[in-house]
mmCIF file of N, CA and C in Angstrom:
data_model
loop_
_atom_site.group_PDB
_atom_site.id
_atom_site.type_symbol
_atom_site.label_atom_id
_atom_site.label_comp_id
_atom_site.label_asym_id
_atom_site.label_seq_id
_atom_site.Cartn_x
_atom_site.Cartn_y
_atom_site.Cartn_z
ATOM 1 N N MET A 1 0.860 -1.180 0.000
ATOM 2 C CA MET A 1 0.000 0.000 0.000
ATOM 3 C C MET A 1 0.905 1.242 0.000
ATOM 4 N N GLY A 2 0.692 2.130 -0.982
ATOM 5 C CA GLY A 2 1.515 3.333 -1.094
ATOM 6 C C GLY A 2 1.052 4.437 -0.174
ATOM 7 N N LYS A 3 1.906 5.414 -0.064
ATOM 8 C CA LYS A 3 1.546 6.590 0.739
ATOM 9 C C LYS A 3 0.438 7.356 0.037
ATOM 10 N N ARG A 4 -0.316 8.068 0.803
ATOM 11 C CA ARG A 4 -1.356 8.924 0.234
ATOM 12 C C ARG A 4 -0.865 10.352 0.227
ATOM 13 N N LYS A 5 -1.166 11.051 -0.840
ATOM 14 C CA LYS A 5 -0.772 12.455 -0.934
ATOM 15 C C LYS A 5 -1.615 13.287 0.010
ATOM 16 N N LYS A 6 -0.967 14.289 0.612
ATOM 17 C CA LYS A 6 -1.660 15.283 1.423
ATOM 18 C C LYS A 6 -1.406 16.621 0.750
ATOM 19 N N PRO A 7 -2.285 17.016 -0.175
ATOM 20 C CA PRO A 7 -2.029 18.225 -0.955
ATOM 21 C C PRO A 7 -1.874 19.464 -0.074
ATOM 22 N N ILE A 8 -0.953 20.295 -0.482
ATOM 23 C CA ILE A 8 -0.760 21.570 0.196
ATOM 24 C C ILE A 8 -1.826 22.522 -0.310
ATOM 25 N N HIS A 9 -2.525 23.153 0.593
ATOM 26 C CA HIS A 9 -3.483 24.185 0.226
ATOM 27 C C HIS A 9 -2.762 25.515 0.388
ATOM 28 N N PHE A 10 -2.354 26.065 -0.748
ATOM 29 C CA PHE A 10 -1.554 27.275 -0.717
ATOM 30 C C PHE A 10 -2.339 28.434 -0.124
ATOM 31 N N ASP A 11 -1.678 29.145 0.753
ATOM 32 C CA ASP A 11 -2.259 30.269 1.464
ATOM 33 C C ASP A 11 -1.469 31.512 1.061
ATOM 34 N N ASP A 12 -2.167 32.566 0.656
ATOM 35 C CA ASP A 12 -1.482 33.785 0.229
ATOM 36 C C ASP A 12 -0.631 34.389 1.334
ATOM 37 N N LYS A 13 -0.996 34.137 2.580
ATOM 38 C CA LYS A 13 -0.262 34.714 3.702
ATOM 39 C C LYS A 13 1.014 33.936 4.025
ATOM 40 N N ARG A 14 1.079 32.702 3.572
ATOM 41 C CA ARG A 14 2.191 31.834 3.939
ATOM 42 C C ARG A 14 3.249 31.821 2.840
ATOM 43 N N LEU A 15 4.488 32.102 3.206
ATOM 44 C CA LEU A 15 5.564 32.183 2.223
ATOM 45 C C LEU A 15 6.346 30.886 2.086
ATOM 46 N N PHE A 16 6.507 30.133 3.184
ATOM 47 C CA PHE A 16 7.369 28.961 3.183
ATOM 48 C C PHE A 16 6.659 27.723 3.694
ATOM 49 N N TYR A 17 7.107 26.581 3.189
ATOM 50 C CA TYR A 17 6.575 25.285 3.600
ATOM 51 C C TYR A 17 7.750 24.394 3.978
ATOM 52 N N SER A 18 7.551 23.542 4.976
ATOM 53 C CA SER A 18 8.629 22.675 5.445
ATOM 54 C C SER A 18 8.855 21.528 4.467
ATOM 55 N N ILE A 19 10.007 20.898 4.577
ATOM 56 C CA ILE A 19 10.329 19.772 3.715
ATOM 57 C C ILE A 19 9.362 18.616 3.959
ATOM 58 N N GLN A 20 8.896 18.449 5.193
ATOM 59 C CA GLN A 20 7.948 17.373 5.492
ATOM 60 C C GLN A 20 6.598 17.626 4.826
ATOM 61 N N GLU A 21 6.144 18.877 4.842
ATOM 62 C CA GLU A 21 4.887 19.214 4.169
ATOM 63 C C GLU A 21 4.984 18.949 2.666
ATOM 64 N N VAL A 22 6.120 19.308 2.097
ATOM 65 C CA VAL A 22 6.320 19.115 0.664
ATOM 66 C C VAL A 22 6.406 17.620 0.350
ATOM 67 N N ALA A 23 7.110 16.867 1.178
ATOM 68 C CA ALA A 23 7.205 15.414 0.987
ATOM 69 C C ALA A 23 5.821 14.780 1.075
ATOM 70 N N ASP A 24 5.017 15.200 2.035
ATOM 71 C CA ASP A 24 3.654 14.680 2.173
ATOM 72 C C ASP A 24 2.801 15.054 0.957
ATOM 73 N N HIS A 25 3.021 16.245 0.434
ATOM 74 C CA HIS A 25 2.276 16.713 -0.738
ATOM 75 C C HIS A 25 2.491 15.767 -1.928
ATOM 76 N N PHE A 26 3.733 15.319 -2.111
ATOM 77 C CA PHE A 26 4.053 14.435 -3.227
ATOM 78 C C PHE A 26 4.027 12.953 -2.844
ATOM 79 N N ALA A 27 3.790 12.666 -1.565
ATOM 80 C CA ALA A 27 3.792 11.284 -1.053
ATOM 81 C C ALA A 27 5.127 10.604 -1.348
ATOM 82 N N VAL A 28 6.213 11.313 -1.021
ATOM 83 C CA VAL A 28 7.565 10.773 -1.169
ATOM 84 C C VAL A 28 8.310 10.974 0.145
ATOM 85 N N ASN A 29 9.454 10.328 0.251
ATOM 86 C CA ASN A 29 10.284 10.509 1.438
ATOM 87 C C ASN A 29 11.035 11.834 1.366
ATOM 88 N N VAL A 30 11.325 12.380 2.523
ATOM 89 C CA VAL A 30 12.086 13.621 2.626
ATOM 90 C C VAL A 30 13.448 13.449 1.947
ATOM 91 N N SER A 31 14.026 12.264 2.088
ATOM 92 C CA SER A 31 15.350 12.011 1.503
ATOM 93 C C SER A 31 15.318 12.137 -0.020
ATOM 94 N N LEU A 32 14.202 11.792 -0.648
ATOM 95 C CA LEU A 32 14.100 11.928 -2.101
ATOM 96 C C LEU A 32 14.141 13.401 -2.499
ATOM 97 N N LEU A 33 13.496 14.254 -1.726
ATOM 98 C CA LEU A 33 13.536 15.690 -2.034
ATOM 99 C C LEU A 33 14.960 16.225 -1.916
ATOM 100 N N ARG A 34 15.668 15.778 -0.881
ATOM 101 C CA ARG A 34 17.067 16.209 -0.729
ATOM 102 C C ARG A 34 17.911 15.724 -1.910
ATOM 103 N N PHE A 35 17.651 14.486 -2.335
ATOM 104 C CA PHE A 35 18.384 13.914 -3.466
ATOM 105 C C PHE A 35 18.100 14.709 -4.740
ATOM 106 N N TRP A 36 16.823 14.985 -5.009
ATOM 107 C CA TRP A 36 16.468 15.758 -6.205
ATOM 108 C C TRP A 36 17.084 17.151 -6.164
ATOM 109 N N GLU A 37 17.215 17.710 -4.973
ATOM 110 C CA GLU A 37 17.833 19.027 -4.827
ATOM 111 C C GLU A 37 19.274 18.998 -5.348
ATOM 112 N N LYS A 38 19.973 17.894 -5.115
ATOM 113 C CA LYS A 38 21.354 17.745 -5.608
ATOM 114 C C LYS A 38 21.387 17.457 -7.108
ATOM 115 N N GLU A 39 20.382 16.749 -7.598
ATOM 116 C CA GLU A 39 20.374 16.306 -8.987
ATOM 117 C C GLU A 39 19.842 17.339 -9.979
ATOM 118 N N PHE A 40 18.969 18.230 -9.522
ATOM 119 C CA PHE A 40 18.340 19.203 -10.421
ATOM 120 C C PHE A 40 18.634 20.615 -9.939
ATOM 121 N N GLU A 41 19.239 21.407 -10.813
ATOM 122 C CA GLU A 41 19.624 22.761 -10.416
ATOM 123 C C GLU A 41 18.432 23.701 -10.260
ATOM 124 N N ASN A 42 17.276 23.333 -10.829
ATOM 125 C CA ASN A 42 16.101 24.197 -10.696
ATOM 126 C C ASN A 42 15.415 24.040 -9.336
ATOM 127 N N ILE A 43 15.824 23.056 -8.538
ATOM 128 C CA ILE A 43 15.265 22.868 -7.196
ATOM 129 C C ILE A 43 16.272 23.434 -6.204
ATOM 130 N N ASN A 44 15.902 24.550 -5.600
ATOM 131 C CA ASN A 44 16.850 25.232 -4.732
ATOM 132 C C ASN A 44 16.118 25.949 -3.594
ATOM 133 N N PRO A 45 15.630 25.188 -2.593
ATOM 134 C CA PRO A 45 14.918 25.842 -1.489
ATOM 135 C C PRO A 45 15.875 26.680 -0.643
ATOM 136 N N LYS A 46 15.308 27.680 -0.008
ATOM 137 C CA LYS A 46 16.112 28.504 0.904
ATOM 138 C C LYS A 46 16.407 27.692 2.156
ATOM 139 N N LYS A 47 17.511 28.033 2.787
ATOM 140 C CA LYS A 47 17.870 27.362 4.039
ATOM 141 C C LYS A 47 18.091 28.407 5.119
ATOM 142 N N THR A 48 17.616 28.083 6.315
ATOM 143 C CA THR A 48 17.839 28.981 7.451
ATOM 144 C C THR A 48 19.281 28.829 7.909
ATOM 145 N N ALA A 49 19.690 29.654 8.871
ATOM 146 C CA ALA A 49 21.040 29.563 9.415
ATOM 147 C C ALA A 49 21.300 28.176 9.993
ATOM 148 N N GLY A 50 20.257 27.534 10.496
ATOM 149 C CA GLY A 50 20.382 26.190 11.060
ATOM 150 C C GLY A 50 20.306 25.081 10.029
ATOM 151 N N GLY A 51 20.109 25.435 8.748
ATOM 152 C CA GLY A 51 20.070 24.440 7.688
ATOM 153 C C GLY A 51 18.684 23.896 7.372
ATOM 154 N N THR A 52 17.651 24.446 7.984
ATOM 155 C CA THR A 52 16.283 23.993 7.716
ATOM 156 C C THR A 52 15.838 24.496 6.350
ATOM 157 N N ARG A 53 15.350 23.578 5.520
ATOM 158 C CA ARG A 53 14.891 23.956 4.188
ATOM 159 C C ARG A 53 13.522 24.616 4.271
ATOM 160 N N GLN A 54 13.378 25.680 3.492
ATOM 161 C CA GLN A 54 12.112 26.400 3.413
ATOM 162 C C GLN A 54 11.725 26.500 1.943
ATOM 163 N N TYR A 55 10.645 25.826 1.588
ATOM 164 C CA TYR A 55 10.196 25.781 0.199
ATOM 165 C C TYR A 55 9.155 26.863 -0.069
ATOM 166 N N THR A 56 9.351 27.599 -1.148
ATOM 167 C CA THR A 56 8.365 28.581 -1.591
ATOM 168 C C THR A 56 7.401 27.895 -2.560
ATOM 169 N N ARG A 57 6.353 28.592 -2.928
ATOM 170 C CA ARG A 57 5.405 28.052 -3.900
ATOM 171 C C ARG A 57 6.118 27.756 -5.221
ATOM 172 N N GLU A 58 7.057 28.616 -5.617
ATOM 173 C CA GLU A 58 7.813 28.419 -6.853
ATOM 174 C C GLU A 58 8.678 27.161 -6.767
ATOM 175 N N ASP A 59 9.303 26.928 -5.604
ATOM 176 C CA ASP A 59 10.095 25.707 -5.416
ATOM 177 C C ASP A 59 9.221 24.470 -5.587
ATOM 178 N N ILE A 60 8.026 24.524 -5.045
ATOM 179 C CA ILE A 60 7.099 23.387 -5.126
ATOM 180 C C ILE A 60 6.651 23.188 -6.565
ATOM 181 N N GLN A 61 6.487 24.258 -7.315
ATOM 182 C CA GLN A 61 6.126 24.129 -8.731
ATOM 183 C C GLN A 61 7.250 23.466 -9.518
ATOM 184 N N GLN A 62 8.494 23.802 -9.184
ATOM 185 C CA GLN A 62 9.630 23.147 -9.837
ATOM 186 C C GLN A 62 9.670 21.655 -9.495
ATOM 187 N N LEU A 63 9.399 21.343 -8.238
ATOM 188 C CA LEU A 63 9.344 19.938 -7.828
ATOM 189 C C LEU A 63 8.214 19.201 -8.541
ATOM 190 N N GLU A 64 7.117 19.896 -8.764
ATOM 191 C CA GLU A 64 5.971 19.306 -9.465
ATOM 192 C C GLU A 64 6.382 18.845 -10.854
ATOM 193 N N ILE A 65 7.188 19.642 -11.528
ATOM 194 C CA ILE A 65 7.657 19.291 -12.871
ATOM 195 C C ILE A 65 8.555 18.059 -12.806
ATOM 196 N N VAL A 66 9.504 18.059 -11.882
ATOM 197 C CA VAL A 66 10.408 16.921 -11.742
ATOM 198 C C VAL A 66 9.615 15.671 -11.364
ATOM 199 N N TYR A 67 8.688 15.800 -10.437
ATOM 200 C CA TYR A 67 7.853 14.672 -10.018
ATOM 201 C C TYR A 67 7.089 14.108 -11.219
ATOM 202 N N HIS A 68 6.511 14.994 -12.012
ATOM 203 C CA HIS A 68 5.760 14.559 -13.190
ATOM 204 C C HIS A 68 6.653 13.780 -14.154
ATOM 205 N N LEU A 69 7.837 14.302 -14.425
ATOM 206 C CA LEU A 69 8.731 13.651 -15.375
ATOM 207 C C LEU A 69 9.241 12.306 -14.860
ATOM 208 N N VAL A 70 9.650 12.274 -13.595
ATOM 209 C CA VAL A 70 10.298 11.076 -13.052
ATOM 210 C C VAL A 70 9.279 10.042 -12.578
ATOM 211 N N LYS A 71 8.320 10.462 -11.799
ATOM 212 C CA LYS A 71 7.389 9.512 -11.186
ATOM 213 C C LYS A 71 6.202 9.160 -12.076
ATOM 214 N N GLU A 72 5.657 10.146 -12.761
ATOM 215 C CA GLU A 72 4.457 9.891 -13.553
ATOM 216 C C GLU A 72 4.788 9.437 -14.972
ATOM 217 N N LYS A 73 5.806 10.053 -15.594
ATOM 218 C CA LYS A 73 6.182 9.666 -16.950
ATOM 219 C C LYS A 73 7.226 8.553 -16.961
ATOM 220 N N GLY A 74 7.865 8.311 -15.820
ATOM 221 C CA GLY A 74 8.836 7.224 -15.720
ATOM 222 C C GLY A 74 10.185 7.515 -16.352
ATOM 223 N N MET A 75 10.523 8.776 -16.473
ATOM 224 C CA MET A 75 11.818 9.136 -17.063
ATOM 225 C C MET A 75 12.957 8.862 -16.082
ATOM 226 N N THR A 76 14.136 8.643 -16.641
ATOM 227 C CA THR A 76 15.330 8.562 -15.796
ATOM 228 C C THR A 76 15.688 9.975 -15.363
ATOM 229 N N LEU A 77 16.569 10.079 -14.382
ATOM 230 C CA LEU A 77 16.983 11.415 -13.938
ATOM 231 C C LEU A 77 17.668 12.172 -15.076
ATOM 232 N N GLU A 78 18.497 11.471 -15.840
ATOM 233 C CA GLU A 78 19.175 12.120 -16.956
ATOM 234 C C GLU A 78 18.168 12.570 -18.016
ATOM 235 N N GLY A 79 17.182 11.736 -18.294
ATOM 236 C CA GLY A 79 16.138 12.104 -19.254
ATOM 237 C C GLY A 79 15.356 13.315 -18.784
ATOM 238 N N ALA A 80 15.051 13.357 -17.502
ATOM 239 C CA ALA A 80 14.327 14.498 -16.941
ATOM 240 C C ALA A 80 15.172 15.770 -17.033
ATOM 241 N N ARG A 81 16.468 15.655 -16.733
ATOM 242 C CA ARG A 81 17.361 16.821 -16.836
ATOM 243 C C ARG A 81 17.403 17.352 -18.267
ATOM 244 N N GLN A 82 17.520 16.435 -19.239
ATOM 245 C CA GLN A 82 17.557 16.843 -20.651
ATOM 246 C C GLN A 82 16.256 17.513 -21.061
ATOM 247 N N THR A 83 15.145 16.961 -20.624
ATOM 248 C CA THR A 83 13.842 17.547 -20.944
ATOM 249 C C THR A 83 13.720 18.940 -20.352
ATOM 250 N N LEU A 84 14.183 19.102 -19.109
ATOM 251 C CA LEU A 84 14.121 20.415 -18.476
ATOM 252 C C LEU A 84 14.991 21.432 -19.202
ATOM 253 N N LYS A 85 16.115 20.990 -19.744
ATOM 254 C CA LYS A 85 16.984 21.914 -20.477
ATOM 255 C C LYS A 85 16.364 22.321 -21.811
ATOM 256 N N SER A 86 15.760 21.360 -22.496
ATOM 257 C CA SER A 86 15.284 21.649 -23.847
ATOM 258 C C SER A 86 13.822 22.071 -23.917
ATOM 259 N N LYS A 87 12.990 21.559 -23.016
ATOM 260 C CA LYS A 87 11.551 21.806 -23.117
ATOM 261 C C LYS A 87 10.944 22.241 -21.799
ATOM 262 N N LYS A 88 11.658 23.034 -21.027
ATOM 263 C CA LYS A 88 11.173 23.416 -19.701
ATOM 264 C C LYS A 88 9.831 24.140 -19.757
ATOM 265 N N ASP A 89 9.694 25.095 -20.655
ATOM 266 C CA ASP A 89 8.442 25.852 -20.752
ATOM 267 C C ASP A 89 7.264 24.940 -21.081
ATOM 268 N N GLU A 90 7.493 23.995 -22.009
ATOM 269 C CA GLU A 90 6.444 23.045 -22.372
ATOM 270 C C GLU A 90 6.012 22.216 -21.165
ATOM 271 N N GLU A 91 6.988 21.719 -20.423
ATOM 272 C CA GLU A 91 6.683 20.877 -19.261
ATOM 273 C C GLU A 91 5.981 21.672 -18.172
ATOM 274 N N GLU A 92 6.403 22.919 -17.958
ATOM 275 C CA GLU A 92 5.728 23.757 -16.965
ATOM 276 C C GLU A 92 4.264 23.942 -17.333
ATOM 277 N N LYS A 93 4.001 24.214 -18.599
ATOM 278 C CA LYS A 93 2.624 24.392 -19.054
ATOM 279 C C LYS A 93 1.837 23.093 -18.897
ATOM 280 N N ARG A 94 2.451 21.974 -19.261
ATOM 281 C CA ARG A 94 1.775 20.681 -19.174
ATOM 282 C C ARG A 94 1.400 20.364 -17.723
ATOM 283 N N VAL A 95 2.324 20.587 -16.808
ATOM 284 C CA VAL A 95 2.049 20.320 -15.393
ATOM 285 C C VAL A 95 0.955 21.253 -14.881
ATOM 286 N N GLU A 96 1.003 22.506 -15.286
ATOM 287 C CA GLU A 96 -0.033 23.462 -14.860
ATOM 288 C C GLU A 96 -1.399 23.050 -15.395
ATOM 289 N N ILE A 97 -1.452 22.615 -16.639
ATOM 290 C CA ILE A 97 -2.716 22.173 -17.232
ATOM 291 C C ILE A 97 -3.241 20.940 -16.508
ATOM 292 N N LEU A 98 -2.361 19.986 -16.230
ATOM 293 C CA LEU A 98 -2.777 18.788 -15.492
ATOM 294 C C LEU A 98 -3.330 19.148 -14.122
ATOM 295 N N SER A 99 -2.688 20.085 -13.469
ATOM 296 C CA SER A 99 -3.147 20.522 -12.157
ATOM 297 C C SER A 99 -4.527 21.159 -12.256
ATOM 298 N N ARG A 100 -4.725 22.012 -13.247
ATOM 299 C CA ARG A 100 -6.027 22.662 -13.435
ATOM 300 C C ARG A 100 -7.111 21.635 -13.748
ATOM 301 N N LEU A 101 -6.787 20.666 -14.608
ATOM 302 C CA LEU A 101 -7.752 19.631 -14.957
ATOM 303 C C LEU A 101 -8.128 18.784 -13.741
ATOM 304 N N THR A 102 -7.162 18.521 -12.888
ATOM 305 C CA THR A 102 -7.445 17.769 -11.659
ATOM 306 C C THR A 102 -8.401 18.541 -10.773
ATOM 307 N N GLU A 103 -8.192 19.850 -10.656
ATOM 308 C CA GLU A 103 -9.088 20.678 -9.855
ATOM 309 C C GLU A 103 -10.495 20.722 -10.460
ATOM 310 N N ILE A 104 -10.572 20.814 -11.778
ATOM 311 C CA ILE A 104 -11.876 20.819 -12.455
ATOM 312 C C ILE A 104 -12.589 19.487 -12.223
ATOM 313 N N LYS A 105 -11.848 18.402 -12.311
ATOM 314 C CA LYS A 105 -12.438 17.076 -12.073
ATOM 315 C C LYS A 105 -12.997 16.987 -10.656
ATOM 316 N N LYS A 106 -12.242 17.467 -9.666
ATOM 317 C CA LYS A 106 -12.723 17.454 -8.282
ATOM 318 C C LYS A 106 -14.014 18.256 -8.152
ATOM 319 N N GLU A 107 -14.042 19.414 -8.791
ATOM 320 C CA GLU A 107 -15.232 20.263 -8.729
ATOM 321 C C GLU A 107 -16.421 19.581 -9.383
ATOM 322 N N LEU A 108 -16.198 18.950 -10.532
ATOM 323 C CA LEU A 108 -17.284 18.249 -11.215
ATOM 324 C C LEU A 108 -17.800 17.072 -10.386
ATOM 325 N N LEU A 109 -16.900 16.330 -9.768
ATOM 326 C CA LEU A 109 -17.327 15.222 -8.909
ATOM 327 C C LEU A 109 -18.123 15.727 -7.712
ATOM 328 N N SER A 110 -17.710 16.857 -7.185
ATOM 329 C CA SER A 110 -18.430 17.461 -6.076
ATOM 330 C C SER A 110 -19.840 17.878 -6.513
ATOM 331 N N LEU A 111 -19.938 18.474 -7.692
ATOM 332 C CA LEU A 111 -21.248 18.863 -8.223
ATOM 333 C C LEU A 111 -22.133 17.639 -8.465
ATOM 334 N N GLU A 112 -21.530 16.588 -8.996
ATOM 335 C CA GLU A 112 -22.289 15.363 -9.238
ATOM 336 C C GLU A 112 -22.847 14.804 -7.927
ATOM 337 N N THR A 113 -22.025 14.786 -6.896
ATOM 338 C CA THR A 113 -22.465 14.312 -5.588
ATOM 339 C C THR A 113 -23.597 15.167 -5.054
ATOM 340 N N GLU A 114 -23.475 16.474 -5.209
ATOM 341 C CA GLU A 114 -24.510 17.390 -4.733
ATOM 342 C C GLU A 114 -25.817 17.200 -5.515
ATOM 343 N N PHE A 115 -25.726 17.044 -6.837
ATOM 344 C CA PHE A 115 -26.925 16.802 -7.643
ATOM 345 C C PHE A 115 -27.605 15.495 -7.248
ATOM 346 N N ASP A 116 -26.794 14.448 -7.019
ATOM 347 C CA ASP A 116 -27.359 13.163 -6.592
ATOM 348 C C ASP A 116 -28.087 13.310 -5.258
ATOM 349 N N ARG A 117 -27.482 14.049 -4.340
ATOM 350 C CA ARG A 117 -28.096 14.260 -3.022
ATOM 351 C C ARG A 117 -29.419 15.011 -3.167
ATOM 352 N N LEU A 118 -29.424 16.073 -3.978
ATOM 353 C CA LEU A 118 -30.648 16.844 -4.192
ATOM 354 C C LEU A 118 -31.725 16.007 -4.884
ATOM 355 N N HIS A 119 -31.303 15.177 -5.820
ATOM 356 C CA HIS A 119 -32.246 14.307 -6.509
ATOM 357 C C HIS A 119 -32.904 13.329 -5.534
ATOM 358 N N GLU A 120 -32.108 12.748 -4.644
ATOM 359 C CA GLU A 120 -32.646 11.834 -3.642
ATOM 360 C C GLU A 120 -33.622 12.555 -2.709
ATOM 361 N N GLN A 121 -33.290 13.774 -2.310
ATOM 362 C CA GLN A 121 -34.192 14.552 -1.461
ATOM 363 C C GLN A 121 -35.503 14.825 -2.171
ATOM 364 N N GLN A 122 -35.401 15.171 -3.440
ATOM 365 C CA GLN A 122 -36.594 15.488 -4.208
ATOM 366 C C GLN A 122 -37.474 14.238 -4.368
ATOM 367 N N LYS A 123 -36.863 13.086 -4.629
ATOM 368 C CA LYS A 123 -37.612 11.838 -4.750
ATOM 369 C C LYS A 123 -38.317 11.526 -3.432
ATOM 370 N N TYR A 124 -37.619 11.698 -2.345
ATOM 371 C CA TYR A 124 -38.173 11.407 -1.027
ATOM 372 C C TYR A 124 -39.342 12.346 -0.715
ATOM 373 N N ALA A 125 -39.177 13.622 -1.074
ATOM 374 C CA ALA A 125 -40.239 14.613 -0.820
ATOM 375 C C ALA A 125 -41.488 14.285 -1.625
ATOM 376 N N ARG A 126 -41.322 13.806 -2.866
ATOM 377 C CA ARG A 126 -42.464 13.454 -3.707
ATOM 378 C C ARG A 126 -43.226 12.254 -3.138
ATOM 379 N N THR A 127 -42.525 11.239 -2.726
ATOM 380 C CA THR A 127 -43.184 10.033 -2.217
ATOM 381 C C THR A 127 -43.869 10.311 -0.893
ATOM 382 N N LYS A 128 -43.343 11.227 -0.133
ATOM 383 C CA LYS A 128 -43.910 11.566 1.178
ATOM 384 C C LYS A 128 -45.257 12.274 1.014
ATOM 385 N N THR A 129 -45.374 13.159 -0.011
ATOM 386 C CA THR A 129 -46.598 13.928 -0.194
ATOM 387 C C THR A 129 -47.674 13.144 -0.935
ATOM 388 N N GLU A 130 -47.313 12.083 -1.634
ATOM 389 C CA GLU A 130 -48.303 11.322 -2.403
ATOM 390 C C GLU A 130 -49.136 10.410 -1.556
#
């Protein structure tokens, strides 16, 4: 049984996210994020004086691209690096579109559930009055 993702709900007031929050967001180990930080130059979270990593929304977006290439598309690290060098803009757009489509799907499923609930209420109300 794999880990379950705990999506980060971005807050306009919040500037930084911990490495554990980011790891939970992608359902990966913290060590994998540290490894990707060494392997990909576009992943560069800020560090406090004590060495604690602080991820910004932009850092998480960069990780989203790497995650998509490596985990979802199954690319090797070298393949992902080459893709980022040659087609970074394309991949950023693709990941953003996938994210938007996922949100739309969630909204549609929510609407479907609400319509089903209202339909059941309406059926119940009709049978009660007859």
